[in-house]
Coordinates of C-alpha atoms and ligand atoms in Angstrom, one line a residue:
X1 CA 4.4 -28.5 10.6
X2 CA 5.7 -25.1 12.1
X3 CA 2.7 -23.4 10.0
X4 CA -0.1 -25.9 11.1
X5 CA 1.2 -25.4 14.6
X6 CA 0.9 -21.7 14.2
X7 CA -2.8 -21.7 12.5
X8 CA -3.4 -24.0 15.6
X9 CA -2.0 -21.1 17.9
X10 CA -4.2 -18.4 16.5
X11 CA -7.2 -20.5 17.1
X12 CA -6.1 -20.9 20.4
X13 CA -5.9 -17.5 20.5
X14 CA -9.6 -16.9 19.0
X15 CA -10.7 -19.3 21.9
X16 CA -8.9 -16.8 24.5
X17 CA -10.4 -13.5 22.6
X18 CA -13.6 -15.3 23.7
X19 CA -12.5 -15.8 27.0
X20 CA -11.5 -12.2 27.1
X21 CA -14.7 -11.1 26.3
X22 CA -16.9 -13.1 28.9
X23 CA -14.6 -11.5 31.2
X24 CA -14.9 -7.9 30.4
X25 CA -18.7 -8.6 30.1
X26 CA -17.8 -8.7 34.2
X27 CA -18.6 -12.8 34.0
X28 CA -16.3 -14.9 36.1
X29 CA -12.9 -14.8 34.6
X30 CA -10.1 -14.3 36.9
X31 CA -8.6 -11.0 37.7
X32 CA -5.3 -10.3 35.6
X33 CA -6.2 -13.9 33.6
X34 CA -4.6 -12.8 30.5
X35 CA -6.7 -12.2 27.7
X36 CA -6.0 -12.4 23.7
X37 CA -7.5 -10.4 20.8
X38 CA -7.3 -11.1 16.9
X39 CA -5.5 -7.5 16.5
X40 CA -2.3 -6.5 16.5
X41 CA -2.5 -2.8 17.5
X42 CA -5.2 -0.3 17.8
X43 CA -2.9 2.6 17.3
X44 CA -3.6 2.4 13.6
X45 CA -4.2 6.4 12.6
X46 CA -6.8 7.6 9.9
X47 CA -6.0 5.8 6.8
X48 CA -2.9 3.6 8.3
X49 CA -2.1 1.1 5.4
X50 CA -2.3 1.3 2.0
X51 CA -2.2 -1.4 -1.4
X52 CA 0.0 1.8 -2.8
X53 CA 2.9 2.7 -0.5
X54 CA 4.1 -1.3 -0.6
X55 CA 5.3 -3.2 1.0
X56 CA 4.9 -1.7 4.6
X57 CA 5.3 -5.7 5.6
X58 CA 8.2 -8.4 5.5
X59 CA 8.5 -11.6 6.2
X60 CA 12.5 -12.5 7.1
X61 CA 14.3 -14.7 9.0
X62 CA 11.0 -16.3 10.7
X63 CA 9.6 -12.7 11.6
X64 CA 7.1 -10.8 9.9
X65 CA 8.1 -6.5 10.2
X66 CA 5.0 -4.5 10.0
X67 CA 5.0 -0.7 9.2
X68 CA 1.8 1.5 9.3
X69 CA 0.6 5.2 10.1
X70 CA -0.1 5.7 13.6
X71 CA -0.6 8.7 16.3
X72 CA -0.3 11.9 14.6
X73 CA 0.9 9.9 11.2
X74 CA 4.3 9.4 12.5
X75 CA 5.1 6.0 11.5
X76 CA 4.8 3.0 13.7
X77 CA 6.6 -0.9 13.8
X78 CA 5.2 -4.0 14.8
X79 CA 7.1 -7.2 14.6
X80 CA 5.8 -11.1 15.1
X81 CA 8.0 -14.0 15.9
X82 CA 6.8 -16.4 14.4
X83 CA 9.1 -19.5 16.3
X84 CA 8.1 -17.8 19.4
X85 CA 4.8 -16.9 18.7
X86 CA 5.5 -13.2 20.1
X87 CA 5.1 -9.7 19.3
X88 CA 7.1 -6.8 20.0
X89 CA 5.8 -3.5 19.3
X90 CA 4.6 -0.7 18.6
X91 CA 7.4 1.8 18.3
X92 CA 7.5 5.3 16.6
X93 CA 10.4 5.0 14.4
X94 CA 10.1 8.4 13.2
X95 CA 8.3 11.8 13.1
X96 CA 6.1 12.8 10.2
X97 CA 5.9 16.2 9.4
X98 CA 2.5 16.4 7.8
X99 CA 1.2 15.1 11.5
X100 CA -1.2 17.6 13.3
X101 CA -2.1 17.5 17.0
X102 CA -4.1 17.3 19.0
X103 CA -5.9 14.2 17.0
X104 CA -7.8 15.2 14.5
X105 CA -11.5 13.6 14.4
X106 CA -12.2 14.3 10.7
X107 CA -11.0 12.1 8.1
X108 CA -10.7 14.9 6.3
X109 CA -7.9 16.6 7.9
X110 CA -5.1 14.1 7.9
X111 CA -2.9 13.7 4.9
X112 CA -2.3 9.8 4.8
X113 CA -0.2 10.1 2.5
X114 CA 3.2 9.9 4.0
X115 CA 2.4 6.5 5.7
X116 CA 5.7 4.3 5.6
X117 CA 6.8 1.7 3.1
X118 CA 9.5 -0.9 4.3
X119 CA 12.2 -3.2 2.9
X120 CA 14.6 -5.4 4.9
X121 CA 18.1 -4.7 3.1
X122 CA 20.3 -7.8 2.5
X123 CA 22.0 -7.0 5.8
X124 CA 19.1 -7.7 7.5
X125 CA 18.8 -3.8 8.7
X126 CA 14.8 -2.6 8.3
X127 CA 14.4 0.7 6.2
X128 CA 11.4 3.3 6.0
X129 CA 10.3 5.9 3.3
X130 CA 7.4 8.0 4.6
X131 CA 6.3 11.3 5.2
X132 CA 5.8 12.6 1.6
X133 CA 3.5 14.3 -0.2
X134 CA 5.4 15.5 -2.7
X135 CA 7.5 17.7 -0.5
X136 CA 7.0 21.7 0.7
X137 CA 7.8 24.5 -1.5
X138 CA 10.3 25.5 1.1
X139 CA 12.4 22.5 0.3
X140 CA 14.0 24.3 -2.5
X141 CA 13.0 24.2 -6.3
X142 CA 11.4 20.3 -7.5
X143 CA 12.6 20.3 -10.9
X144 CA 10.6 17.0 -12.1
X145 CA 6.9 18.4 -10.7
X146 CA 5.3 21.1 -8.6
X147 CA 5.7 21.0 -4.8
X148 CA 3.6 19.4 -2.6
X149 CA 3.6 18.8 1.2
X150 CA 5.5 16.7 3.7
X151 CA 9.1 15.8 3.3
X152 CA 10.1 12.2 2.0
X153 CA 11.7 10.8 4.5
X154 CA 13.9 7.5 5.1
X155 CA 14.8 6.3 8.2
X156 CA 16.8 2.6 9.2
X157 CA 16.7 0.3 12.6
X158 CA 20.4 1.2 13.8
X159 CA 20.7 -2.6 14.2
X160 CA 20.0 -5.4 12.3
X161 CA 16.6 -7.3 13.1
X162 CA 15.9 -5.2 15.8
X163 CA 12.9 -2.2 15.5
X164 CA 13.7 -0.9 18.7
X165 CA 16.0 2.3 17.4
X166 CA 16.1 4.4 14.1
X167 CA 17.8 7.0 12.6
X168 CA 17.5 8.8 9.6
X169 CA 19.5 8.6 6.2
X170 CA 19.4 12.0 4.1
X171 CA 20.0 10.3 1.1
X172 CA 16.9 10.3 -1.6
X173 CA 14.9 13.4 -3.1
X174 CA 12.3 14.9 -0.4
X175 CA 10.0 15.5 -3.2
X176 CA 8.1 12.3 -3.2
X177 CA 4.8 10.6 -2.2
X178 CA 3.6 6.8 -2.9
X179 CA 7.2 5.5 -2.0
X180 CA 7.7 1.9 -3.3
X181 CA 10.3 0.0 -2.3
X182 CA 11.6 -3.1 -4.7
X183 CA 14.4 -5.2 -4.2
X184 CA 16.3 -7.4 -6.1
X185 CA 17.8 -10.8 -6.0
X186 CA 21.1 -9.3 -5.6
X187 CA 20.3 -7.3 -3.0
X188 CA 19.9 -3.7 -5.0
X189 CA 17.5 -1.3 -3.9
X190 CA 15.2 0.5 -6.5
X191 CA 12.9 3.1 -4.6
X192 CA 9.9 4.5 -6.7
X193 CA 7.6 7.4 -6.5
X194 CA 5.8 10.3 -7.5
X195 CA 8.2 13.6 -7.8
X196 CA 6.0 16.1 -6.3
X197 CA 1.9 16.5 -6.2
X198 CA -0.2 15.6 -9.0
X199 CA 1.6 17.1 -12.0
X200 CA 4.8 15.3 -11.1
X201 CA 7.1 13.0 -13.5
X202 CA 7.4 9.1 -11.4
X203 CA 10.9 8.3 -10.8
X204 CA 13.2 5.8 -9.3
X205 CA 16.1 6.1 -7.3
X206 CA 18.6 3.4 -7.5
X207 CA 20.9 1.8 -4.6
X208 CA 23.3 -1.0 -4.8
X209 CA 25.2 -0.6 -1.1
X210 CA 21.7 -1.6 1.0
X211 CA 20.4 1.8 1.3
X212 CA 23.1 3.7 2.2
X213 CA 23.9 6.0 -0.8
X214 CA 20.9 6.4 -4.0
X215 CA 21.7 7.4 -7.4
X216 CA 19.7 10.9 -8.7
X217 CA 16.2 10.1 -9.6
X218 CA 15.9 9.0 -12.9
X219 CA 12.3 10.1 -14.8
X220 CA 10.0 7.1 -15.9
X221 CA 6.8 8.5 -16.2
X222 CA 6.5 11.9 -17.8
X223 CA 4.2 14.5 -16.5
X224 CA 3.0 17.5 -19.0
X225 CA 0.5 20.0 -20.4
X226 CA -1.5 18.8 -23.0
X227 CA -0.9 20.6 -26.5
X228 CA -5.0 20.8 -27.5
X229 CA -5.7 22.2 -23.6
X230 CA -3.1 23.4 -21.3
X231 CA -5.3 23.3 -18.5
X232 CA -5.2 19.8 -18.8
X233 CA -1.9 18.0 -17.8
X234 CA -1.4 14.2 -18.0
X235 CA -0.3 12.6 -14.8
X236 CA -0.1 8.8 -13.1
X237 CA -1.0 6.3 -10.4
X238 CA 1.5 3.6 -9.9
X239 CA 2.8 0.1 -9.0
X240 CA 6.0 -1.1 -9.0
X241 CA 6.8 -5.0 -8.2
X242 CA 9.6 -7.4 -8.8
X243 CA 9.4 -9.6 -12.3
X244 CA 11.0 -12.3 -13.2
X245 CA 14.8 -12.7 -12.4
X246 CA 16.3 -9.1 -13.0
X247 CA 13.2 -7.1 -13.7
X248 CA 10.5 -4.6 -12.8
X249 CA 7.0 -4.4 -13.4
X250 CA 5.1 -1.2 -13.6
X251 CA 1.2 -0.9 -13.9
X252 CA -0.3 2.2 -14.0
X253 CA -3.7 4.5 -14.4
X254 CA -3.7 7.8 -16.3
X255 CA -4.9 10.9 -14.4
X256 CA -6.3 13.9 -16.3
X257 CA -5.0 16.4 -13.9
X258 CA -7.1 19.9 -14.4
X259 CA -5.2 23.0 -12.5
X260 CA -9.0 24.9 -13.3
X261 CA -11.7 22.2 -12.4
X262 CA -9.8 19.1 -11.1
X263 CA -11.3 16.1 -10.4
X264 CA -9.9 12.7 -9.3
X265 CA -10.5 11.1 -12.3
X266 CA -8.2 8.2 -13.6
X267 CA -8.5 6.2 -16.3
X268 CA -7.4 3.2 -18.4
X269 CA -4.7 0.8 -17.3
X270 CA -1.1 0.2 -18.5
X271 CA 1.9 -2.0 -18.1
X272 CA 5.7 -1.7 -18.9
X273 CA 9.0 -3.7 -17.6
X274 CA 11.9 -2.7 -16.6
X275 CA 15.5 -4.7 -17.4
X276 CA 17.3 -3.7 -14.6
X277 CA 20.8 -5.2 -16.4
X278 CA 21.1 -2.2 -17.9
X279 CA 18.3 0.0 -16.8
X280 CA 15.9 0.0 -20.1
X281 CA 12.3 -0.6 -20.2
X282 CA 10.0 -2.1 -22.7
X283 CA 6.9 -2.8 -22.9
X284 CA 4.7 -6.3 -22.7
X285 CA 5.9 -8.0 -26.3
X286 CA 9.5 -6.3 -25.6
X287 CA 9.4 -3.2 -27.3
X288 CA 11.7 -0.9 -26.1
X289 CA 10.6 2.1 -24.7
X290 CA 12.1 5.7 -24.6
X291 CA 12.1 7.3 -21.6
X292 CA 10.0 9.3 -20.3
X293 CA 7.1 7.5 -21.0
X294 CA 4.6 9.6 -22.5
X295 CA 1.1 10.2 -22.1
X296 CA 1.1 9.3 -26.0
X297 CA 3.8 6.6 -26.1
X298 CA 1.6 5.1 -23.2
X299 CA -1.3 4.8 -25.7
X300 CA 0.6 3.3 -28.6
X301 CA 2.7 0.9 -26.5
X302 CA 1.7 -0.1 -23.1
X303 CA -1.7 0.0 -23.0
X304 CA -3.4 -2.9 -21.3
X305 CA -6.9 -1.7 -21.7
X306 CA -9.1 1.6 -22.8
X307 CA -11.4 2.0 -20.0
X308 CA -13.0 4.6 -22.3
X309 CA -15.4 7.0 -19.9
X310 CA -15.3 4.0 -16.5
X311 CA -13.1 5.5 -14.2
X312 CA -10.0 2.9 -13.3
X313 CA -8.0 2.9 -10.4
X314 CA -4.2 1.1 -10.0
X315 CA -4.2 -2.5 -8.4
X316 CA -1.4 -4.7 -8.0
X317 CA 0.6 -6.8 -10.6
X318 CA 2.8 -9.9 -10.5
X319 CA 4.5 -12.3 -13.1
X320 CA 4.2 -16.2 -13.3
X321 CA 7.1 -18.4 -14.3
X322 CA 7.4 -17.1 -17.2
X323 CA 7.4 -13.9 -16.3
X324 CA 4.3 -13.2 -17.9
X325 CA 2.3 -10.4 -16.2
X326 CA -1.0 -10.8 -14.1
X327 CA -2.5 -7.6 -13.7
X328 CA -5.4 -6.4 -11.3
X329 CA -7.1 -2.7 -11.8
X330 CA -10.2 -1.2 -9.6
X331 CA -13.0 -0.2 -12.2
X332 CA -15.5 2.3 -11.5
X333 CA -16.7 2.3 -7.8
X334 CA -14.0 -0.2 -6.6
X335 CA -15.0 -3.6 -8.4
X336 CA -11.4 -5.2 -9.2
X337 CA -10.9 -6.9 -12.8
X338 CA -8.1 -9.0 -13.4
X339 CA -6.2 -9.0 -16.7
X340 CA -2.8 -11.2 -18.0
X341 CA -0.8 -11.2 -20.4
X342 CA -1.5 -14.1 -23.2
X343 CA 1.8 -13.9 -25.5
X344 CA 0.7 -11.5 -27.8
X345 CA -1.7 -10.0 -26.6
X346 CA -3.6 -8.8 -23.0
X347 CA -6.7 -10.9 -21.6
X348 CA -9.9 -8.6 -22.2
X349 CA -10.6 -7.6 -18.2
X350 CA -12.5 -9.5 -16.0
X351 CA -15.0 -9.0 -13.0
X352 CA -13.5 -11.3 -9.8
X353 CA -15.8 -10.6 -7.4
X354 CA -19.4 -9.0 -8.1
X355 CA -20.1 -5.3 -7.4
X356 CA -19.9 -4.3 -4.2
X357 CA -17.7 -1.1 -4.1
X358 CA -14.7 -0.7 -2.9
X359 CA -12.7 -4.0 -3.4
X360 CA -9.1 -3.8 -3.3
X361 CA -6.2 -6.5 -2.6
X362 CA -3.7 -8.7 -4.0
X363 CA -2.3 -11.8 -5.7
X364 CA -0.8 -15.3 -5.6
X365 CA 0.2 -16.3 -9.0
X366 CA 1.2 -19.6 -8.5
X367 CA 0.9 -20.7 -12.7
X368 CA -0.3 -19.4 -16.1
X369 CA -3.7 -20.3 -15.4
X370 CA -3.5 -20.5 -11.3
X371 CA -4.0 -17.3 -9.3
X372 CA -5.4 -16.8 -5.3
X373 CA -6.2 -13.4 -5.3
X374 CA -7.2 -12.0 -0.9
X375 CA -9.5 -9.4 -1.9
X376 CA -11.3 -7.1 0.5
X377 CA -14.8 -6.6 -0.3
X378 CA -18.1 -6.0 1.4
X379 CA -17.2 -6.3 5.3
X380 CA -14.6 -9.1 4.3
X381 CA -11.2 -10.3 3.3
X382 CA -11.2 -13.9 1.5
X383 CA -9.5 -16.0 -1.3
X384 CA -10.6 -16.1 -4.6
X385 CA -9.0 -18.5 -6.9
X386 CA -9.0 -19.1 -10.7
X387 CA -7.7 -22.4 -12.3
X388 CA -8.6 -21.3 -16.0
X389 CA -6.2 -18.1 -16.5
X390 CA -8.4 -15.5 -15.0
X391 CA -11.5 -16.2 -16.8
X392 CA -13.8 -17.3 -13.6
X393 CA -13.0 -17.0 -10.3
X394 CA -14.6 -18.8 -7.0
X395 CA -14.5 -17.6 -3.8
X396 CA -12.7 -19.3 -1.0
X397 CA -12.3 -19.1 3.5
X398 CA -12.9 -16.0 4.6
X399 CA -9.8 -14.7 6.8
X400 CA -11.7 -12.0 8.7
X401 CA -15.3 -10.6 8.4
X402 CA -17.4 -8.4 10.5
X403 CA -20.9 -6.8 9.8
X404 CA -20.3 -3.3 10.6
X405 CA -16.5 -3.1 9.5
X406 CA -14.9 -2.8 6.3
X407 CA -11.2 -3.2 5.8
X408 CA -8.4 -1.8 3.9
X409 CA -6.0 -4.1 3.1
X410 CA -2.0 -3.8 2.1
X411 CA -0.2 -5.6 -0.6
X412 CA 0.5 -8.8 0.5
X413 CA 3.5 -9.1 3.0
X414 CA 6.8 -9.8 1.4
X415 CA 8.0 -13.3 0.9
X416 CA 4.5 -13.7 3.2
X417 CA 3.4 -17.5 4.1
X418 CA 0.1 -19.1 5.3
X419 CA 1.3 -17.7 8.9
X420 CA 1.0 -14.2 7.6
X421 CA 0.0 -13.4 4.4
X422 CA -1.7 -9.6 4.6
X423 CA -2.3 -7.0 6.7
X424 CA -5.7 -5.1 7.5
X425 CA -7.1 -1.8 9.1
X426 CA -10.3 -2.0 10.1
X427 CA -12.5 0.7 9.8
X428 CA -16.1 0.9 11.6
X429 CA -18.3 3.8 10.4
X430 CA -19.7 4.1 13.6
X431 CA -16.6 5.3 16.0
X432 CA -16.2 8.8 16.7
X433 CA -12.6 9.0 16.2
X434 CA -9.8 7.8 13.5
X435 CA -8.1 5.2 15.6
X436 CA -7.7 1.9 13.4
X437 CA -7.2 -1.9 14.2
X438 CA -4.8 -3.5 12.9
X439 CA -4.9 -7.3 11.8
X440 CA -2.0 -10.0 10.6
X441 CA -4.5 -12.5 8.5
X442 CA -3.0 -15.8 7.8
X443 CA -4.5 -18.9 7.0
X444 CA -5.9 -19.5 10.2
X445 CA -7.1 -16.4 10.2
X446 CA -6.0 -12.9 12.5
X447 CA -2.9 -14.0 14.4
X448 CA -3.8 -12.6 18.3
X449 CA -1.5 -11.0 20.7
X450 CA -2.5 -10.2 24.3
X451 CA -4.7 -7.6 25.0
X452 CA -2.0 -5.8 27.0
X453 CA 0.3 -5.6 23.9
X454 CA -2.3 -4.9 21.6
X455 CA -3.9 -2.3 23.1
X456 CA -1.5 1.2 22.7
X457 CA -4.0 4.2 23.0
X458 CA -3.8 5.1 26.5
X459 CA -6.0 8.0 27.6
X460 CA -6.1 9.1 23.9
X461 CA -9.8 7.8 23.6
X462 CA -10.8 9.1 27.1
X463 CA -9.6 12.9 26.5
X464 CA -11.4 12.5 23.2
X465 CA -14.5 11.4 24.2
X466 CA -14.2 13.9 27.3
X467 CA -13.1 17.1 25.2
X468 CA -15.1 15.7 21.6
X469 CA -13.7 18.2 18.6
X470 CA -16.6 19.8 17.1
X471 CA -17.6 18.0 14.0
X472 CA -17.1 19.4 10.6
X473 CA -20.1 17.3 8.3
X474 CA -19.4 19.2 5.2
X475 CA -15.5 18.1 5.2
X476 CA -16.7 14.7 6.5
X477 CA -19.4 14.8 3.4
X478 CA -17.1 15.5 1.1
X479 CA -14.7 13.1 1.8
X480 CA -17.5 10.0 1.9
X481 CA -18.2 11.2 -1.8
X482 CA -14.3 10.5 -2.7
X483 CA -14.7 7.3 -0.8
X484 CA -17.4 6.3 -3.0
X485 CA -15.8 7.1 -6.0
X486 CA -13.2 5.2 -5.3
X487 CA -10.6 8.0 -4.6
X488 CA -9.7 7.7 -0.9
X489 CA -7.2 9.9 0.1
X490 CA -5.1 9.1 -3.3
Ligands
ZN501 ZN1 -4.7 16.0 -10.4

């Protein structure tokens, strides 16, 4: 009932966005009538939220914690009560050091990659890992990869349940960038992520006191020169998730990282598990694996597909009862395909939603043959659903859609209901600046907040449309190209 009242609520609160805009059209609503919008924040900065850096959302004890990249990167909290229908929020919970100021204009110039994963230890205190990008020469000597920029960074709430006040933990590696959190049922704390810039091994860090204290990284995927072509050196894009009982799931893209003639390239897809009983990994029919994985142990063991010369991007991956994996990767412009794991052997990839470019998004598995993918594609974020294992898929409600908008969507919130399942930037082609909305999409669609809450930029919009930085089209160029190729910032 609690959720049917809430979808009722954010209707309610669709009716007042309406309301709200009749009245800023200067019709005749009440002065100081209060007036509701479908976004959370509007402080979102450049490329806040991310499928990658996951989860940056929770759902505990009836309140969903948000994380995201805000003003000058620095990472921002929002939180919604969902018994009281109320959100608290934004705060700065830290400072990123990859930030510039004044506000860039460009996409181009931020990083984005140091926006903030969260996790909600077992004591109820709310951590962030952010502001890598593989960490600054000056940091000292990075022994699994080359330097990068930024400084990993992981902050907690100093209370529990409470975003109002942070501090910082020095206790992980700085050299890091795509920081994952995963927890366990038993509370323990695995942190993944890249150990420096491209040609960097992936590692985890292990903690079993709720954050307090990690063990030394620990090398999964191995990064290296090739024998034929040292100017070549394999590298990796991944995605860590919880698995069944006491495991991990990893899937993951290979990146043929050129030092003379890079490109962004990626390629195939791949999946291995982790047994976090005593810390060994295998791959999907339970062959055990020797760490680090190699480039070439990848091919012989884990592969999940040969894209062969279709670029592939990572996705997200979660298990059914069974424990089975469900695997989505992005195929050459964006299109997501969708592969499990039969027994014995993987499910040849499959096309969920047509061809429009840049889909991204994640899954429900809720059986074998049962999955509700929310995808973002073409201007909109909706269900798709397949009943027969993956092999067709229908579309379903639409949770948000706008026609000159497209939106970036997150991993799905953790332990995330129909009250709050995902949450969205939107981006519009058409503003002159990198400020983002930011939306909650449940069932019944964006849940609204009050314009006053909601609305967190201040005079940052009036000094840059007063004192507009001068444009730079062949940065701005450049980086359309990577967004069409499916690259983003990554
Ligand atoms: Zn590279």
């Amino acid at each position: 009932m609690k959720g049917t009242r809430a979808r009722m609520m954010t209707r309610l609160a669709s009716i007042l966005l309406l309301l709200c805009g009749i009245s800023s059209a200067g019709t005749s609503a009440a002065p100081g009538a209060a007036c509701s919008v479908d976004y959370f924040t509007d402080n979102g900065f450049a490329n806040p939220v991310s499928t990658l850096q996951h989860p940056c959302a929770e759902h505990y004890k009836d309140v969903t914690y948000i994380a995201y990249q805000g003003p000058h990167e620095d990472p921002y909290v929002c939180a919604y009560d969902h018994a009281a229908q109320k959100w608290s929020g934004p705060v700065k919970a830290g400072e990123n050091p990859m930030g510039k100021t004044p506000d860039p204009v460009d996409p181009k110039e931020p990083d984005n990659h140091g926006r903030p994963a969260m996790i909600v230890d077992g004591n109820g205190y709310i951590h962030l890992i952010f502001g890598g990008h593989g960490g600054k020469y000056t940091l000292g000597k990075n022994l699994l990869g080359t330097p990068g920029n930024g400084r990993q960074t992981h902050i907690v709430s100093k209370n529990p349940e409470d975003i109002s006040s942070w501090e910082v933990l020095d206790n992980v590696d700085p050299f890091g960038t795509y920081s994952q959190f995963v927890k366990m049922d038993d509370g323990d704390i695995y942190l993944f992520y890249r150990h420096g810039s491209h040609r960097s091994d992936w590692v985890y860090q292990k903690s079993t006191d709720n954050g307090r204290t990690f063990a030394s990284p620990v090398s999964l995927l191995k990064h290296k020169a090739q024998e034929s072509d040292r100017n070549i050196h394999d590298a990796w894009y991944a995605w860590f998730d919880k698995g069944k009982g006491d495991t991990i799931t990893a899937s993951y893209v290979y990146h043929p990282c050129r030092i003379l003639g890079h490109t962004k390239e990626r390629y195939n897809g791949y999946f291995m598990k982790m047994n976090c009983g005593d810390d060994s990994w295998e791959n999907a029919a339970g062959k055990a694996l020797a760490l680090p994985v190699t480039k070439e142990s990848a091919d012989e063991n884990t592969l999940v597909f040969n894209s062969g010369s279709e670029r592939s991007n990572h996705g997200t991956c979660h298990v059914d009862a069974d424990g089975n994996p469900h695997l989505i990767f992005r195929m050459g412009k964006g299109q997501v395909r969708y592969s499990r794991w039969l027994g014995s052997a993987w499910q040849a990839p499959v096309v969920v939603a047509g061809d429009s470019k840049s889909q991204d998004g994640d899954m429900v598995v809720e059986s074998s043959k049962v999955v509700r993918m929310l995808l973002s594609s073409a201007g909109e974020v909706c269900w798709w659903k397949t009943s027969d294992g993956g092999l067709t898929w229908a579309k379903g409600s639409c949770l948000i859609s706008a026609p000159n908008a497209g939106y970036v969507p997150t991993a799905l919130v953790r332990n995330g209901t129909p009250d709050g399942w995902m949450v969205v930037s939107e981006h519009n082609n058409a503003q002159n600046h990198l400020y983002r909305k930011l939306f909650l999409l449940g069932d019944g669609g964006p849940v609204g907040r009050a314009e006053e809450g909601a609305s967190n930029l201040g005079d940052r919009l009036k000094d840059l449309e007063a004192n507009p930085p001068a444009p730079k089209p062949d940065k701005v160029e450049k980086k359309k190209r990577n967004k069409s190729a499916g690259d983003g910032d990554e």
